[in-house]
mmCIF file of C-alpha atoms in Angstrom:
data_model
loop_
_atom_site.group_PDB
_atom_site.id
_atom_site.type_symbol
_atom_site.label_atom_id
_atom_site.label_comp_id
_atom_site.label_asym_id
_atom_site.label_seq_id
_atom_site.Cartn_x
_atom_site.Cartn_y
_atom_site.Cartn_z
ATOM 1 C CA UNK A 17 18.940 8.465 2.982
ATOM 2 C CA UNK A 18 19.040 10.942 0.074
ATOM 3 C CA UNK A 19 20.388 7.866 -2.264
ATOM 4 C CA UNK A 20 17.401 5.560 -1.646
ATOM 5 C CA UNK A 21 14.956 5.471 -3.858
ATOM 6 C CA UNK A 22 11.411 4.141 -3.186
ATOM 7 C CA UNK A 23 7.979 3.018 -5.325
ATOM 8 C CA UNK A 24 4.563 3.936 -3.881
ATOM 9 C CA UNK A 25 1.996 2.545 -5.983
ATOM 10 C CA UNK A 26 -1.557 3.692 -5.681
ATOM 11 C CA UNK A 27 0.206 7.116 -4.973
ATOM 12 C CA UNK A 28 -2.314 9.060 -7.023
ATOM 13 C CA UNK A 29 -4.057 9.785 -4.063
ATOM 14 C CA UNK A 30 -5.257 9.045 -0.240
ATOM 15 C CA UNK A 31 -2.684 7.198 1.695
ATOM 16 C CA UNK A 32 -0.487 6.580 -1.036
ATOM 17 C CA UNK A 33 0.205 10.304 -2.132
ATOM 18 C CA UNK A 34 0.510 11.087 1.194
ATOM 19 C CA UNK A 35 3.170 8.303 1.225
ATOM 20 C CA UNK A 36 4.894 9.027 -1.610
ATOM 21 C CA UNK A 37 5.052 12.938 -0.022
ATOM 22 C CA UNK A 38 6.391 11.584 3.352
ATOM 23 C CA UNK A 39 9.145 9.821 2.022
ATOM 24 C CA UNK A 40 10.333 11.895 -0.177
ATOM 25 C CA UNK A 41 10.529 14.619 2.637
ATOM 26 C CA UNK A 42 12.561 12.179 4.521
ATOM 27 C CA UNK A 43 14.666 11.901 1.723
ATOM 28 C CA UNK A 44 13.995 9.411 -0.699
ATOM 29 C CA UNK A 45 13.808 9.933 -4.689
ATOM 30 C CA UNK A 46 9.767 8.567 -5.074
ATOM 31 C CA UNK A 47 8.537 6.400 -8.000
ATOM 32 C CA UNK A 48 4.700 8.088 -7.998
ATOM 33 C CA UNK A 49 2.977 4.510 -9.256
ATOM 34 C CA UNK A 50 -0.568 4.250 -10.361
ATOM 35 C CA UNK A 51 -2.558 2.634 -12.812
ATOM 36 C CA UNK A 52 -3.248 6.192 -15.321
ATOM 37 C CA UNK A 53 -0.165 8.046 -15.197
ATOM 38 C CA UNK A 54 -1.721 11.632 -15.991
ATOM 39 C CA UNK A 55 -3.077 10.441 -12.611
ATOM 40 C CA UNK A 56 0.127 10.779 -10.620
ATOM 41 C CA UNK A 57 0.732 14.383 -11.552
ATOM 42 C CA UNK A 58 -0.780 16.082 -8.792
ATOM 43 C CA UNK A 59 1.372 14.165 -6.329
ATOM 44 C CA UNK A 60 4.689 14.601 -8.387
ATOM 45 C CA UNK A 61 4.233 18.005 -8.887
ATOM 46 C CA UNK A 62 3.819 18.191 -4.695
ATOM 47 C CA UNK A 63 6.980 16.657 -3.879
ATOM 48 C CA UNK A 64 9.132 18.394 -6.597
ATOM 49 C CA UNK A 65 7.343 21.760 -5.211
ATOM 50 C CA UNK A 66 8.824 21.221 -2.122
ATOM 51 C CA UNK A 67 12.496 20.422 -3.191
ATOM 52 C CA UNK A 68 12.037 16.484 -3.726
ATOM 53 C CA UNK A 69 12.610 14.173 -6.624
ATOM 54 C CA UNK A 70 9.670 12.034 -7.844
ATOM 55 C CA UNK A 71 8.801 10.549 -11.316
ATOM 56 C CA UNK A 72 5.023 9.602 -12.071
ATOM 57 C CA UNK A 73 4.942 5.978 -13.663
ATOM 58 C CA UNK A 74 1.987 4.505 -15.257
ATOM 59 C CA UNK A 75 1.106 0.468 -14.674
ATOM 60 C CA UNK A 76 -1.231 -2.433 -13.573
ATOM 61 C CA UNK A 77 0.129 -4.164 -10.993
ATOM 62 C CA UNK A 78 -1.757 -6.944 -11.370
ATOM 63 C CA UNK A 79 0.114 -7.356 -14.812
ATOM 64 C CA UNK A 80 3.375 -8.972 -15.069
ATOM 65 C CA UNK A 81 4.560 -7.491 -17.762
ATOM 66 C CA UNK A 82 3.710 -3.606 -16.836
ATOM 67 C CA UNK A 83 5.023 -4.153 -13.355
ATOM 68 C CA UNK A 84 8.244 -5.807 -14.828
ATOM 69 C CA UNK A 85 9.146 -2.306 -17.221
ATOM 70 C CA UNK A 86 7.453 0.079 -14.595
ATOM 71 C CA UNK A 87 10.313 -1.358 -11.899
ATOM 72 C CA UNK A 88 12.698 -1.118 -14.943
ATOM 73 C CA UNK A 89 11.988 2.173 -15.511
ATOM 74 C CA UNK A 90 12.605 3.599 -12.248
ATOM 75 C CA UNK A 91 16.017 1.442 -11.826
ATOM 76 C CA UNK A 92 16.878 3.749 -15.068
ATOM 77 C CA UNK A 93 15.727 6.704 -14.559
ATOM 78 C CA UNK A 94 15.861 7.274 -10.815
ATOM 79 C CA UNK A 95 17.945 4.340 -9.329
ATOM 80 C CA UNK A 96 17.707 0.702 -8.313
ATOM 81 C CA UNK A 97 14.309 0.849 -6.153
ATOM 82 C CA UNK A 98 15.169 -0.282 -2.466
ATOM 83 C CA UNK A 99 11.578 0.398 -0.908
ATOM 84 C CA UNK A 100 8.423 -0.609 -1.962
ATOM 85 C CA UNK A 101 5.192 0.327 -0.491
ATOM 86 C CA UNK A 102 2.383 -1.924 -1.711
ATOM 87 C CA UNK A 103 -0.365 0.599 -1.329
ATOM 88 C CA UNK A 104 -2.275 0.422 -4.749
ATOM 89 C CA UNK A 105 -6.126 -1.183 -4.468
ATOM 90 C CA UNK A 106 -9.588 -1.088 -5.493
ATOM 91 C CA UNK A 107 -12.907 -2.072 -4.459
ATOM 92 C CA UNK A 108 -15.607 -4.099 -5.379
ATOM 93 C CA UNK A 109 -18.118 -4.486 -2.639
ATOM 94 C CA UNK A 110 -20.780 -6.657 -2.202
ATOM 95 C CA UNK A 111 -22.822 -9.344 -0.183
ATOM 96 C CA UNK A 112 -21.255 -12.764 -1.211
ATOM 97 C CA UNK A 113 -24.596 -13.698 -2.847
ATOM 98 C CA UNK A 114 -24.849 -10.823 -4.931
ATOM 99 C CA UNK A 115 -20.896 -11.046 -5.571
ATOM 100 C CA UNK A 116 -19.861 -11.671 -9.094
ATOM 101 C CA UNK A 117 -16.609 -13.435 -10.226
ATOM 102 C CA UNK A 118 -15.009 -10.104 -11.559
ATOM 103 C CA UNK A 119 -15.680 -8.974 -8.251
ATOM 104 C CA UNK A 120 -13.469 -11.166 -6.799
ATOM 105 C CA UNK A 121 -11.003 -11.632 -9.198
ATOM 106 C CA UNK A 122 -10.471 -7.578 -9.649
ATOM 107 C CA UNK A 123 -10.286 -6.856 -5.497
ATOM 108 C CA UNK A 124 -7.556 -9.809 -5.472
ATOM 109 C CA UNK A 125 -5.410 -9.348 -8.260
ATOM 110 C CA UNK A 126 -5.153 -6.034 -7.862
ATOM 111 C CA UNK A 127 -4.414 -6.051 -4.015
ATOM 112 C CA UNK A 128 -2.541 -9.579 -3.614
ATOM 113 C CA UNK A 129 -1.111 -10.687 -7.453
ATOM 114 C CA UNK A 130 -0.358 -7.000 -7.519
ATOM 115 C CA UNK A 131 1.804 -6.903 -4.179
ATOM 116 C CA UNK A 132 3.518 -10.396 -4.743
ATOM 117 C CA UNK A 133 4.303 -9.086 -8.574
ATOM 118 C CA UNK A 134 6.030 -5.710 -7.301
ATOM 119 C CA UNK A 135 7.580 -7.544 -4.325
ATOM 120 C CA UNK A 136 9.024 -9.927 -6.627
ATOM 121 C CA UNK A 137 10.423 -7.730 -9.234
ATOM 122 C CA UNK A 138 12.091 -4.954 -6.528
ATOM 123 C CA UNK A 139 13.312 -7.884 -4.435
ATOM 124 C CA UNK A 140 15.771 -8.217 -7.168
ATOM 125 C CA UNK A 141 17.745 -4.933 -6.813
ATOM 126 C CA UNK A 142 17.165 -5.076 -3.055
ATOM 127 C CA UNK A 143 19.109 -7.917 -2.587
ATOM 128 C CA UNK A 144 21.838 -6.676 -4.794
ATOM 129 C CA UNK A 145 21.999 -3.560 -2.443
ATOM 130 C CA UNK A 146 21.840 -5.924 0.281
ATOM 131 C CA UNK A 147 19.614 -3.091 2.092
ATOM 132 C CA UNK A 148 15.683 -3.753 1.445
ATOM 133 C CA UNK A 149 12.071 -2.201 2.883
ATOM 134 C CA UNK A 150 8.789 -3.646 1.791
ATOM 135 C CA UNK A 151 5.652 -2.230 3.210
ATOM 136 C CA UNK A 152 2.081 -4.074 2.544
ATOM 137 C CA UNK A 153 -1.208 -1.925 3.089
ATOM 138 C CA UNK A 154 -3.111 -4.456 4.889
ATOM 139 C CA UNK A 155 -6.503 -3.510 6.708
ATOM 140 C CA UNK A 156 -8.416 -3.880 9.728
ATOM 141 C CA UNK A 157 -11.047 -5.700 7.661
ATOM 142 C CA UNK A 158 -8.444 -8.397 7.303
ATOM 143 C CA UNK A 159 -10.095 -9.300 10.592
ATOM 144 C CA UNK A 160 -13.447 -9.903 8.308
ATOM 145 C CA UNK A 161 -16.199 -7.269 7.570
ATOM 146 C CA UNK A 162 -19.549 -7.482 5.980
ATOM 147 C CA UNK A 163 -20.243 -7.014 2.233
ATOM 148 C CA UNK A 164 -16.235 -7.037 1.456
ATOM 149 C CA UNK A 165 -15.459 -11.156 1.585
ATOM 150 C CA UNK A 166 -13.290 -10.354 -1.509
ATOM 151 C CA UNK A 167 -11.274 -7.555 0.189
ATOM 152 C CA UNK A 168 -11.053 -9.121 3.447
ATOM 153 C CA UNK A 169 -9.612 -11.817 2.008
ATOM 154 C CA UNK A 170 -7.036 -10.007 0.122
ATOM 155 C CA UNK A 171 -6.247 -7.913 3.088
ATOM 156 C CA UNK A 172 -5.830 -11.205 5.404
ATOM 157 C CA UNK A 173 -3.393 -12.485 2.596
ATOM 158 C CA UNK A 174 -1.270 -9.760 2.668
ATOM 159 C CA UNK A 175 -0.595 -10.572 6.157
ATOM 160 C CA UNK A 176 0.485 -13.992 5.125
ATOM 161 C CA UNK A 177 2.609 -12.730 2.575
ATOM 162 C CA UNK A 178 4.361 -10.035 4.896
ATOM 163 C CA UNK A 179 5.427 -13.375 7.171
ATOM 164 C CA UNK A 180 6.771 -15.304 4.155
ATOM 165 C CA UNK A 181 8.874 -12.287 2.920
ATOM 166 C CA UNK A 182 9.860 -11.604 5.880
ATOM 167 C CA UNK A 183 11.123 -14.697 6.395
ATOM 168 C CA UNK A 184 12.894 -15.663 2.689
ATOM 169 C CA UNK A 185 14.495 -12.037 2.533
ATOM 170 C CA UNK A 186 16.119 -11.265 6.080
ATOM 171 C CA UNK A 187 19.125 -12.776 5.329
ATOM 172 C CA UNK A 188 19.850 -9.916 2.597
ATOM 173 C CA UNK A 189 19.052 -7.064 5.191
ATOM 174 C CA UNK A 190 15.315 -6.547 3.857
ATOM 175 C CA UNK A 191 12.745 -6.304 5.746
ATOM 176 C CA UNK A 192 8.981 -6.848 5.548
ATOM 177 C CA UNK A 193 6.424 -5.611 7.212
ATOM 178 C CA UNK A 194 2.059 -4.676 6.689
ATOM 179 C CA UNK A 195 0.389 -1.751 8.257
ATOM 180 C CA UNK A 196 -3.512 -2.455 8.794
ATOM 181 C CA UNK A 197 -5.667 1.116 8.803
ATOM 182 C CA UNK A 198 -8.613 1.393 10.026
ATOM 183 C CA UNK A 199 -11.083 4.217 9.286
ATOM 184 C CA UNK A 200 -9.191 6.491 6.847
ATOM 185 C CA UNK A 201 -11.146 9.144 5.826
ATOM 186 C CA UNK A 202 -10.055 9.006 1.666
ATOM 187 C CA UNK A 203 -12.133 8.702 -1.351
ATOM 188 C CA UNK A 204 -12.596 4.875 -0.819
ATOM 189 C CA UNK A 205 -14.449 5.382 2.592
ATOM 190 C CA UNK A 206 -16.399 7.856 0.835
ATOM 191 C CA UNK A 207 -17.442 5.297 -1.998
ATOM 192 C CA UNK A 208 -17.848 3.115 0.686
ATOM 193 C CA UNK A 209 -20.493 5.227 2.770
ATOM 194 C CA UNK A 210 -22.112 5.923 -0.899
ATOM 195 C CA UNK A 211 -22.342 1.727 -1.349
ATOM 196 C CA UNK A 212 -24.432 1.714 1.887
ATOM 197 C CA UNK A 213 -26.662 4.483 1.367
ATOM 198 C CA UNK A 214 -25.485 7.180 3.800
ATOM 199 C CA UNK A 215 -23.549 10.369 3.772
ATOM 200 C CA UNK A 216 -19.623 10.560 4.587
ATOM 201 C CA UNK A 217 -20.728 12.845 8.180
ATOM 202 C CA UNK A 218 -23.442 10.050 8.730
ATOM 203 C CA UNK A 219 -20.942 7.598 8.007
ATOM 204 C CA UNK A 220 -17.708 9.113 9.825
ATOM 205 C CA UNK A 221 -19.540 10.300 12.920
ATOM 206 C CA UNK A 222 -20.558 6.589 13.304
ATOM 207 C CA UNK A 223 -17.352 5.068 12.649
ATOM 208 C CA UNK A 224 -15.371 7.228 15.375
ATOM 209 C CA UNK A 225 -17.762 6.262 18.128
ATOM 210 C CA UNK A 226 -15.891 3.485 18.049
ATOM 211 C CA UNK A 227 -12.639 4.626 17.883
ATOM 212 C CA UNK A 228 -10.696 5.509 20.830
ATOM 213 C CA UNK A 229 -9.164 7.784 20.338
ATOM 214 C CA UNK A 230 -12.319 9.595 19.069
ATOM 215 C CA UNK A 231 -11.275 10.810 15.457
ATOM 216 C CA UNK A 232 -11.090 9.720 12.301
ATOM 217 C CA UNK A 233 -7.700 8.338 10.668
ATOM 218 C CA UNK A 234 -5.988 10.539 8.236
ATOM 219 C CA UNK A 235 -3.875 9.617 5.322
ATOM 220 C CA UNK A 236 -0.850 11.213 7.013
ATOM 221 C CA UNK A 237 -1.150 8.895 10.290
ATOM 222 C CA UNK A 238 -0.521 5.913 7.955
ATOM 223 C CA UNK A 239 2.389 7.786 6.040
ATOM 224 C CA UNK A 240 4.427 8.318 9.646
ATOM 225 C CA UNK A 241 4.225 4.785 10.354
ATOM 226 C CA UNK A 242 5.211 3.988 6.669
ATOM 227 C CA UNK A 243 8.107 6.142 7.780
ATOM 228 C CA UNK A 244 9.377 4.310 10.824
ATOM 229 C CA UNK A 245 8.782 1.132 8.913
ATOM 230 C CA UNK A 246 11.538 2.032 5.974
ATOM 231 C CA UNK A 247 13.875 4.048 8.030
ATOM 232 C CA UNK A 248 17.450 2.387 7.619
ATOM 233 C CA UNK A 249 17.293 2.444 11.642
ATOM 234 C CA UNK A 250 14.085 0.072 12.012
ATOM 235 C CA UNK A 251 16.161 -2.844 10.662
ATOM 236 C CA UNK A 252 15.265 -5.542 13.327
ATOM 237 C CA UNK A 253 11.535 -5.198 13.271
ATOM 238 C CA UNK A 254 10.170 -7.163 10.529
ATOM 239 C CA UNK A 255 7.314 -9.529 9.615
ATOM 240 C CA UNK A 256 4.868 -7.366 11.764
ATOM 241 C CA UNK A 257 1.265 -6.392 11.631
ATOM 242 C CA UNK A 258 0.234 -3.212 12.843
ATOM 243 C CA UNK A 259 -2.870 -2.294 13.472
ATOM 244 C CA UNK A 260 -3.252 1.826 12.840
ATOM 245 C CA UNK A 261 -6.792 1.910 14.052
ATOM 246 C CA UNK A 262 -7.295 4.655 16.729
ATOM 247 C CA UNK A 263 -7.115 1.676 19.539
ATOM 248 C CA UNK A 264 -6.642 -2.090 19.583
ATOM 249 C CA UNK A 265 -7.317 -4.737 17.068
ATOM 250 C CA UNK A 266 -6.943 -7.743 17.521
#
């Protein structure tokens, strides 16, 4: 699969780095996306360390235009993109009565204008290939959680979107599929944990008594299933949700 190449975006860090890391060690040229690209260097400078080719691009996904010359860009200097992870987000927590407008607006253009904008543009060069993986970073608070009504809803539209693509695009051999974490231990857990008061241990230890499995999530864990997701092999599972959460979610 050394002639694929694929866009991670939020792949400055957390899951998406250690996306963008994964797939190039399975092969894949990486487009390093995130919104400063002085951001992206760490990551870049990983892969190329360890023999792969990755190119650190700069861009708001929720902005048309950026997204538009970001996909551009990597066509030209790397190759006509044929995966596309969807990882990049933000958040903006809050109780709904204390939520403001650019609270909402920010957690949903970033997550779900942001996802349908790179899904849109890559589509393009995907169906020309006739060969196609999208990936959408869901969550398990898709299934609704307290204080993030503006996340959870982004995260439950991804889902929707996943279907629809999954649907338009299978007759040119693309697939589409969302992967749902649940507690990740990354930077945005920790700001989370900060939000409510508490330290990460505080906040970990409490979240893996109720996980199964009995450990915290790493970034890696949601990297391998990115993996299986775009390999050229997985080509009749698409449109799926799944839930990588230490145990079932339902």
């Amino acid at each position: 699969m050394t002639s694929r190449v694929a866009i991670v975006t939020g792949a400055a860090r957390g899951i998406g780095a250690a996306t963008a890391k994964r797939l190039a060690e399975d092969g894949f040229a990486v487009a390093v996306v995130d919104l400063d690209e002085g951001q992206c260097a760490g990551t870049v400078s990983a892969i190329e360390g360890a023999g792969g080719k990755a190119l650190a691009v700069g861009a708001d996904v929720s902005d048309a235009e950026q997204v538009r010359a970001a996909v551009d860009r990597v066509a030209t200097e790397l190759g006509a993109p044929t995966v596309l992870v969807n990882n990049a987000g933000v958040l903006r927590d809050n109780l709904l009565f204390k939520m403001s407008d650019d609270d909402w607006d920010t957690v949903l253009n970033v997550h779900l204008r942001g996802s349908f904008l790179m899904s849109r543009e890559v589509q393009k060069h995907m169906v020309e290939a006739k060969f196609g993986r999208i990936v959408n970073l869901s969550s398990t608070s898709a299934l609704g959680n307290r204080g993030q009504a503006n996340y959870s809803t982004a995260k439950a539209g991804l889902q929707g979107l996943t279907k629809t693509l999954a649907i338009e695009l299978g007759k040119f051999g693309i697939t589409a599929n969302a992967i749902a974490p649940g507690f990740i231990a990354t930077d945005m857990t920790k700001a989370t944990a900060e939000r409510v008061g508490v330290s990460f241990d505080e906040f970990s230890k409490a979240a893996v008594g109720g996980i199964p499995v009995g450990r915290p999530g790493a970034p890696e864990d949601i990297a391998n299933t990115v993996s299986f997701f775009v390999d050229e092999r997985s080509g009749f599972v698409s449109g799926q949700v799944i839930y990588v959460a230490g145990g079932p979610k339902a």
